CSV table of C-alpha atoms in Angstrom, one decimal:
chain,number,residue,atom,x,y,z
D,1,MET,CA,0.3,-0.2,-0.3
D,2,THR,CA,1.4,3.3,-0.8
D,3,LEU,CA,0.2,5.8,2.0
D,4,ALA,CA,-1.7,8.7,0.9
D,5,ALA,CA,-2.9,10.2,4.0
D,6,LEU,CA,-3.5,9.3,7.5
D,7,ASP,CA,-7.0,10.0,9.1
D,8,ILE,CA,-6.8,10.0,13.0
D,9,THR,CA,-9.9,10.2,15.3
D,10,PHE,CA,-9.6,11.1,19.3
D,11,ASP,CA,-12.5,10.1,21.1
D,12,PRO,CA,-12.2,10.9,24.9
D,13,SER,CA,-15.2,8.9,25.7
D,14,ASP,CA,-13.9,5.7,24.2
D,15,ARG,CA,-12.0,4.8,27.7
D,16,ALA,CA,-10.7,1.4,26.0
D,17,GLU,CA,-9.6,2.7,22.7
D,18,PRO,CA,-9.4,6.7,22.5
D,19,TRP,CA,-7.5,6.9,19.3
D,20,ARG,CA,-8.5,5.5,16.0
D,21,PHE,CA,-6.0,5.4,13.1
D,22,ALA,CA,-7.3,4.9,9.4
D,23,PRO,CA,-4.3,4.8,6.7
D,24,VAL,CA,-5.7,6.5,3.1
D,25,ALA,CA,-3.9,4.3,0.4
D,26,GLY,CA,-3.0,6.1,-3.0
D,27,PRO,CA,-1.5,5.3,-6.3
D,28,ASP,CA,2.2,4.4,-6.5
D,29,PRO,CA,3.7,7.2,-8.2
D,30,ALA,CA,7.2,5.3,-8.4
D,31,ARG,CA,5.3,3.1,-11.2
D,32,CYS,CA,5.7,6.0,-13.5
D,33,VAL,CA,9.3,4.8,-14.2
D,34,ILE,CA,8.5,1.6,-15.1
D,35,GLY,CA,9.9,1.0,-18.6
D,36,ARG,CA,12.3,4.2,-18.9
D,37,THR,CA,15.3,4.4,-19.5
D,38,PRO,CA,17.6,4.9,-15.8
D,39,GLU,CA,18.6,8.6,-17.3
D,40,GLU,CA,14.6,9.2,-18.0
D,41,ALA,CA,13.9,7.9,-14.5
D,42,GLU,CA,16.5,10.0,-12.9
D,43,ARG,CA,14.8,13.0,-14.5
D,44,LEU,CA,11.4,12.6,-13.5
D,45,LEU,CA,11.4,11.2,-9.9
D,46,PRO,CA,12.4,14.2,-8.1
D,47,ARG,CA,9.6,16.2,-10.2
D,48,VAL,CA,7.0,13.1,-9.3
D,49,PHE,CA,8.1,13.2,-5.4
D,50,ASN,CA,8.4,17.3,-5.3
D,51,LEU,CA,8.0,17.4,-1.7
D,52,CYS,CA,11.6,16.4,-1.1
D,53,GLY,CA,12.7,16.4,-4.6
D,54,GLY,CA,16.1,16.9,-4.1
D,55,ALA,CA,16.5,14.1,-1.4
D,56,HIS,CA,14.3,11.9,-3.7
D,57,GLY,CA,16.8,13.0,-6.6
D,58,ALA,CA,19.7,12.0,-4.9
D,59,ALA,CA,18.4,8.6,-3.8
D,60,ALA,CA,17.0,7.6,-7.1
D,61,ALA,CA,20.6,8.5,-8.6
D,62,ALA,CA,22.3,5.9,-6.6
D,63,ALA,CA,19.7,3.4,-6.9
D,64,LEU,CA,19.8,3.9,-10.6
D,65,GLY,CA,23.8,3.5,-10.8
D,66,ARG,CA,23.7,7.4,-12.2
D,67,ASP,CA,26.3,8.6,-9.6
D,68,ALA,CA,28.6,10.1,-11.8
D,69,GLY,CA,31.6,10.5,-9.5
D,70,PRO,CA,32.5,12.4,-5.9
D,71,ASP,CA,31.3,15.7,-7.2
D,72,ALA,CA,28.0,14.9,-8.8
D,73,VAL,CA,27.1,13.1,-5.3
D,74,ALA,CA,28.2,16.1,-3.6
D,75,ALA,CA,26.2,18.4,-5.8
D,76,ARG,CA,23.1,16.1,-5.4
D,77,LEU,CA,23.3,16.3,-1.4
D,78,ALA,CA,23.9,19.6,-1.5
D,79,VAL,CA,20.6,20.2,-3.2
D,80,ALA,CA,19.0,17.8,-0.6
D,81,ARG,CA,20.4,19.7,2.1
D,82,GLN,CA,19.2,22.9,1.0
D,83,GLU,CA,15.7,21.8,0.9
D,84,ARG,CA,15.9,20.6,4.5
D,85,ILE,CA,17.0,24.0,5.2
D,86,ARG,CA,14.0,25.7,3.3
D,87,ASP,CA,11.7,23.0,5.3
D,88,HIS,CA,13.0,23.5,8.5
D,89,ALA,CA,13.1,27.1,8.4
D,90,LEU,CA,9.1,27.1,7.4
D,91,ALA,CA,8.5,25.3,10.6
D,92,VAL,CA,10.6,27.1,12.8
D,93,LEU,CA,9.5,30.4,11.7
D,94,HIS,CA,6.1,30.2,10.4
D,95,ASP,CA,4.4,27.0,11.4
D,96,TRP,CA,5.5,26.1,15.0
D,97,PRO,CA,4.8,30.1,16.2
D,98,THR,CA,1.3,29.7,14.8
D,99,LEU,CA,1.1,26.6,16.2
D,100,PHE,CA,2.0,28.1,19.8
D,101,GLY,CA,0.1,31.4,19.4
D,102,LEU,CA,2.7,33.5,18.6
D,103,GLU,CA,3.3,35.6,15.4
D,104,PRO,CA,5.3,34.2,12.6
D,105,ASP,CA,8.9,35.8,11.9
D,106,ARG,CA,8.3,36.5,7.9
D,107,ALA,CA,11.0,38.9,7.6
D,108,ALA,CA,13.5,36.1,9.0
D,109,LEU,CA,12.0,33.5,6.4
D,110,GLY,CA,13.0,35.8,3.6
D,111,ARG,CA,16.6,35.3,4.5
D,112,ILE,CA,16.5,32.1,3.6
D,113,GLY,CA,16.7,33.1,-0.2
D,114,GLY,CA,19.9,35.1,0.7
D,115,GLY,CA,23.5,34.8,0.4
D,116,ALA,CA,26.0,33.1,2.9
D,117,ALA,CA,26.3,36.2,4.9
D,118,ASP,CA,22.0,36.3,5.4
D,119,ARG,CA,21.8,32.9,6.2
D,120,ARG,CA,24.6,33.2,8.7
D,121,ALA,CA,23.0,36.0,9.9
D,122,LEU,CA,19.4,34.2,10.1
D,123,ALA,CA,21.2,31.4,12.5
D,124,GLN,CA,22.6,34.0,14.5
D,125,HIS,CA,18.9,35.7,15.1
D,126,LEU,CA,17.7,31.9,15.6
D,127,ALA,CA,20.2,31.0,18.2
D,128,SER,CA,20.2,34.7,19.4
D,129,GLY,CA,24.1,34.5,19.4
D,130,ASP,CA,26.3,31.9,18.6
D,131,PRO,CA,24.5,29.1,16.2
D,132,ASP,CA,26.5,26.3,17.6
D,133,LEU,CA,23.8,25.4,19.9
D,134,ALA,CA,24.7,21.3,19.3
D,135,ALA,CA,27.6,22.0,21.6
D,136,ALA,CA,25.8,23.5,24.6
D,137,SER,CA,24.6,21.3,27.7
D,138,ALA,CA,20.8,20.8,28.4
D,139,ALA,CA,21.5,23.2,31.4
D,140,ASP,CA,22.6,26.0,29.1
D,141,LEU,CA,19.3,24.9,26.8
D,142,ASP,CA,17.4,25.6,29.7
D,143,ALA,CA,18.9,29.0,30.5
D,144,TRP,CA,18.2,29.8,26.9
D,145,ILE,CA,14.8,28.9,27.0
D,146,ASP,CA,13.9,31.0,29.9
D,147,GLU,CA,16.1,34.1,28.4
D,148,GLY,CA,13.5,33.7,25.3
D,149,ALA,CA,15.8,36.1,23.2
D,150,SER,CA,15.0,34.4,20.0
D,151,PRO,CA,11.7,33.3,18.0
D,152,ALA,CA,13.1,29.7,18.3
D,153,ALA,CA,13.9,29.8,22.3
D,154,ARG,CA,10.1,31.5,22.6
D,155,VAL,CA,8.5,28.4,20.6
D,156,LEU,CA,10.6,26.2,23.1
D,157,ALA,CA,9.2,28.0,25.7
D,158,ARG,CA,5.9,27.4,24.9
D,159,LEU,CA,6.4,23.8,24.2
D,160,ARG,CA,7.7,23.2,27.6
D,161,GLN,CA,4.7,24.9,29.4
D,162,ALA,CA,2.1,22.6,27.2
D,163,ALA,CA,4.2,19.2,27.7
D,164,GLU,CA,6.2,17.9,30.5
D,165,PRO,CA,8.8,15.9,29.6
D,166,LEU,CA,7.3,12.3,29.8
D,167,ILE,CA,4.1,13.7,28.2
D,168,GLY,CA,4.5,11.9,24.4
D,169,ARG,CA,7.8,10.2,25.1
D,170,ALA,CA,8.1,7.3,22.3
D,171,GLU,CA,11.3,6.3,20.9
D,172,LEU,CA,11.9,3.1,18.6
D,173,PRO,CA,15.2,1.6,16.7
D,174,SER,CA,16.2,3.3,13.6
D,175,PRO,CA,15.9,1.0,10.5
D,176,THR,CA,19.0,-0.8,9.3
D,177,ARG,CA,19.8,-1.7,5.7
D,178,THR,CA,18.4,-5.2,6.5
D,179,ASP,CA,15.1,-3.4,7.4
D,180,PHE,CA,15.1,-1.2,4.2
D,181,ALA,CA,15.7,-4.3,2.4
D,182,ALA,CA,12.7,-6.3,3.8
D,183,ALA,CA,10.3,-3.1,3.8
D,184,LEU,CA,11.2,-2.4,0.2
D,185,HIS,CA,10.8,-6.2,-0.7
D,186,ASP,CA,7.4,-6.3,1.2
D,187,GLY,CA,5.8,-3.2,0.3
D,188,ALA,CA,5.5,-2.1,4.1
D,189,PRO,CA,7.8,-1.7,7.2
D,190,PRO,CA,8.1,-5.7,8.5
D,191,MET,CA,8.5,-4.4,12.3
D,192,PRO,CA,8.1,-0.9,13.7
D,193,ARG,CA,11.0,1.4,13.3
D,194,GLU,CA,11.4,5.2,13.1
D,195,THR,CA,13.3,7.6,10.9
D,196,THR,CA,13.2,11.1,11.6
D,197,ILE,CA,16.1,13.9,11.7
D,198,LEU,CA,16.9,13.0,15.4
D,199,ASP,CA,18.7,10.0,14.0
D,200,GLY,CA,21.3,12.3,12.7
D,201,TRP,CA,22.0,14.2,16.0
D,202,ARG,CA,22.0,11.7,18.4
D,203,GLU,CA,25.6,12.2,19.3
D,204,ALA,CA,25.6,15.8,19.4
D,205,PRO,CA,26.1,16.8,23.2
D,206,LEU,CA,23.1,18.6,23.5
D,207,VAL,CA,21.0,15.8,22.1
D,208,ALA,CA,22.8,13.3,23.8
D,209,ALA,CA,22.4,15.3,27.2
D,210,LEU,CA,18.7,15.6,26.3
D,211,LEU,CA,18.4,11.8,25.8
D,212,ALA,CA,20.0,11.1,28.7
D,213,ARG,CA,17.8,13.4,30.9
D,214,GLU,CA,14.0,13.1,29.3
D,215,GLY,CA,14.5,10.6,26.3
D,216,ALA,CA,13.2,11.4,23.2
D,217,SER,CA,10.4,13.7,24.3
D,218,LEU,CA,8.8,16.4,22.4
D,219,VAL,CA,11.3,18.9,23.1
D,220,THR,CA,14.0,16.4,22.3
D,221,ARG,CA,12.6,16.3,18.6
D,222,PHE,CA,11.8,19.7,18.1
D,223,VAL,CA,15.7,20.8,19.5
D,224,ALA,CA,17.0,18.0,16.8
D,225,ARG,CA,15.3,20.0,13.9
D,226,LEU,CA,16.4,23.4,14.8
D,227,LEU,CA,19.9,22.1,15.1
D,228,ASP,CA,19.7,20.7,11.8
D,229,LEU,CA,18.7,24.0,10.6
D,230,LEU,CA,21.2,25.9,12.2
D,231,ALA,CA,23.6,23.7,10.8
D,232,GLY,CA,22.3,24.0,7.5
D,233,LEU,CA,22.6,28.0,7.7
D,234,ILE,CA,26.1,28.1,8.6
D,235,ASP,CA,27.1,25.3,6.4
D,236,ALA,CA,28.5,23.2,9.3
D,237,PRO,CA,29.3,19.4,8.4
D,238,ASP,CA,26.4,17.3,8.1
D,239,PRO,CA,26.0,15.0,11.0
D,240,ALA,CA,24.2,12.2,9.5
D,241,PRO,CA,26.4,11.0,6.4
D,242,VAL,CA,24.1,9.1,3.9
D,243,PRO,CA,24.6,5.1,4.3
D,244,ALA,CA,26.5,3.9,1.4
D,245,ALA,CA,24.9,3.3,-1.7
D,246,SER,CA,24.6,-0.8,-2.7
D,247,PRO,CA,23.3,-2.1,-6.1
D,248,GLY,CA,19.7,-1.0,-7.0
D,249,LEU,CA,19.4,0.7,-3.4
D,250,GLY,CA,19.9,4.5,-2.7
D,251,ARG,CA,19.1,6.3,0.3
D,252,ALA,CA,19.4,9.9,1.2
D,253,TRP,CA,18.4,12.6,4.1
D,254,ALA,CA,15.2,14.7,4.0
D,255,ALA,CA,13.9,17.0,6.3
D,256,ARG,CA,11.2,14.1,7.5
D,257,GLY,CA,14.1,11.2,7.9
D,258,LEU,CA,15.8,8.6,5.8
D,259,LEU,CA,14.1,7.7,2.5
D,260,ALA,CA,15.1,5.0,0.3
D,261,HIS,CA,14.7,4.0,-3.7
D,262,GLN,CA,15.0,0.4,-5.0
D,263,ALA,CA,15.5,-0.2,-8.7
D,264,ARG,CA,15.8,-3.2,-11.0
D,265,VAL,CA,17.3,-2.3,-14.4
D,266,GLU,CA,17.3,-5.2,-17.3
D,267,ASN,CA,18.3,-4.3,-20.7
D,268,GLY,CA,18.6,-0.9,-20.4
D,269,VAL,CA,15.1,-0.2,-18.8
D,270,VAL,CA,13.5,0.3,-15.5
D,271,THR,CA,11.7,-3.0,-14.5
D,272,ALA,CA,10.8,-2.4,-11.0
D,273,TYR,CA,10.8,0.5,-8.8
D,274,HIS,CA,10.0,1.0,-5.0
D,275,VAL,CA,10.3,3.8,-2.8
D,276,LEU,CA,9.9,4.0,0.8
D,277,SER,CA,9.4,7.2,2.7
D,278,PRO,CA,10.1,8.2,6.2
D,279,SER,CA,6.2,8.2,6.8
D,280,ALA,CA,6.2,4.6,5.8
D,281,TRP,CA,7.7,4.0,8.9
D,282,ASN,CA,6.6,6.8,11.0
D,283,LEU,CA,3.1,6.6,10.5
D,284,ALA,CA,2.8,2.9,10.3
D,285,PRO,CA,0.6,0.8,12.6
D,286,GLY,CA,2.3,0.7,15.8
D,287,GLY,CA,4.7,2.9,14.6
D,288,LEU,CA,6.3,6.3,15.9
D,289,LEU,CA,3.3,8.5,15.8
D,290,THR,CA,0.7,6.2,17.2
D,291,ARG,CA,2.8,5.3,20.2
D,292,VAL,CA,3.7,9.3,20.7
D,293,LEU,CA,-0.3,9.9,20.5
D,294,THR,CA,-1.1,7.1,22.8
D,295,ALA,CA,1.6,8.5,25.3
D,296,LEU,CA,-0.6,11.8,25.7
D,297,PRO,CA,-2.6,12.3,28.6
D,298,ILE,CA,-6.4,12.4,28.2
D,299,GLY,CA,-8.0,15.6,29.1
D,300,PRO,CA,-8.8,19.0,27.6
D,301,ASN,CA,-5.5,19.7,26.4
D,302,THR,CA,-5.1,16.6,24.3
D,303,PRO,CA,-6.0,18.0,20.8
D,304,MET,CA,-3.6,20.7,21.3
D,305,LEU,CA,-1.1,18.3,22.7
D,306,ALA,CA,-1.8,16.1,19.5
D,307,ARG,CA,-1.2,18.8,17.0
D,308,ILE,CA,2.0,19.3,18.9
D,309,ALA,CA,2.8,15.5,18.6
D,310,ILE,CA,2.1,15.2,14.8
D,311,ALA,CA,4.5,18.3,14.3
D,312,SER,CA,7.3,16.4,16.4
D,313,VAL,CA,6.8,13.8,13.8
D,314,ASN,CA,6.7,15.7,10.9
D,315,PRO,CA,4.7,13.5,8.3
D,316,CYS,CA,5.5,13.8,4.6
D,317,VAL,CA,1.9,12.7,3.8
D,318,PRO,CA,-1.0,15.0,5.1
D,319,VAL,CA,-2.7,13.8,8.8
D,320,ARG,CA,-6.0,14.7,9.6
D,321,LEU,CA,-7.0,15.0,13.0
D,322,ARG,CA,-10.5,14.9,14.2
D,323,VAL,CA,-12.0,15.2,17.9
D,324,GLU,CA,-15.1,13.7,18.7
D,325,THR,CA,-17.0,15.7,21.3
D,326,PRO,CA,-20.8,15.4,22.7
D,327,GLU,CA,-21.7,18.2,20.1
D,328,GLY,CA,-20.1,16.2,16.9
D,329,ALA,CA,-16.8,16.0,15.6
D,330,LEU,CA,-14.4,18.9,15.2
D,331,HIS,CA,-11.4,18.9,12.8
D,332,ALA,CA,-8.4,19.7,15.1
C-alpha cells in the first residue's frame, strides 16, 4: 500500500480505545518510471516526488547507478540539504509559532533565499548569538529558553509549558539496511522502526544530554530539527552521513528522515521501482506517531498536544485529526 494520508480520530469518551487510525491508500507514483531508461527515470522522479525532490533525486541516482563521481554525488546531496533548510525554516519561523499562538517571523524567513552572509545572520537570529547550539549542555538550553531572546527559544518555552518531558515520549530503533531491504521487498515495514531528523543528531552533546535526561521527548525532537536548520545555515558538516549505496538501493536524508529507493534495471530499462518514505515507518500501524499520541494524557488539552506531537514527527503525507465531542466531530 502507498500511504497517501492518515486520518486520526480522538474520542475521549472511548476509554478503551480513544485513538483510531485510518490509513488512506493512494496510487504508487514510482510506477511511472517502469519501462523508462535510467536517465529518464532520474529526471522524472524528483518531479513526481516534489515534496522532497532533492532528496528523492539523490536516492534515485544512487539506486539507478547514475552516480557520476564524487562531485556529482556531493552536488545532489547539497541540493537535498538546501531543501531540508527551507523545510525546517518554514516550520521554525512560521508553523511552530502559529501552533503556539505566536507571530510568525516572516522577515527572517525571507533571508532563506539570500547569500551566505544572510544565512549566517539568520542562524545568529535564531540562536540569539552563537549558532552552535549543538555543543551546549542541557542546562545551557534551559537557560537559553528561559531568556527567550530568539523566536526559536520562545517556541520551545511554549512547548515546555504545554508538555512535560514524559508527555508524548516514545522511541523506536532506527531501521537498518536489512530492515530497508525487507520493507522495500514487502511493500511495508516488517516491524516498528522510526526514522526522523533526530537520528542524525543523537551524538551531538546537546541531544545526547537531552536523551539522557528526558528521552526522545517532544522537546528533544523539536530541538533536533532546530539544530539541523542551524547547521545547514552556517554550512557546518552534515551530522548524518548518507548510508553507502549498494546495487539497486539508494538512500538520502530528507527533512523528515531517511528515505530509500530501490530499482531493478534490465536491458537498459527500469523493470521495477519502489520508494520508501520516512512516513512509511513513522506512520505505520504501531509506529512512532501511534506511540507518541497514545502516550499523551487524556484531558482538555489533548487535541493541542496531539497537534504538537504530529509536528514533532513531521509527516510527509497529510495527517487529518478529528476530535469527537458531545456536540459532534471537530477537525483540529
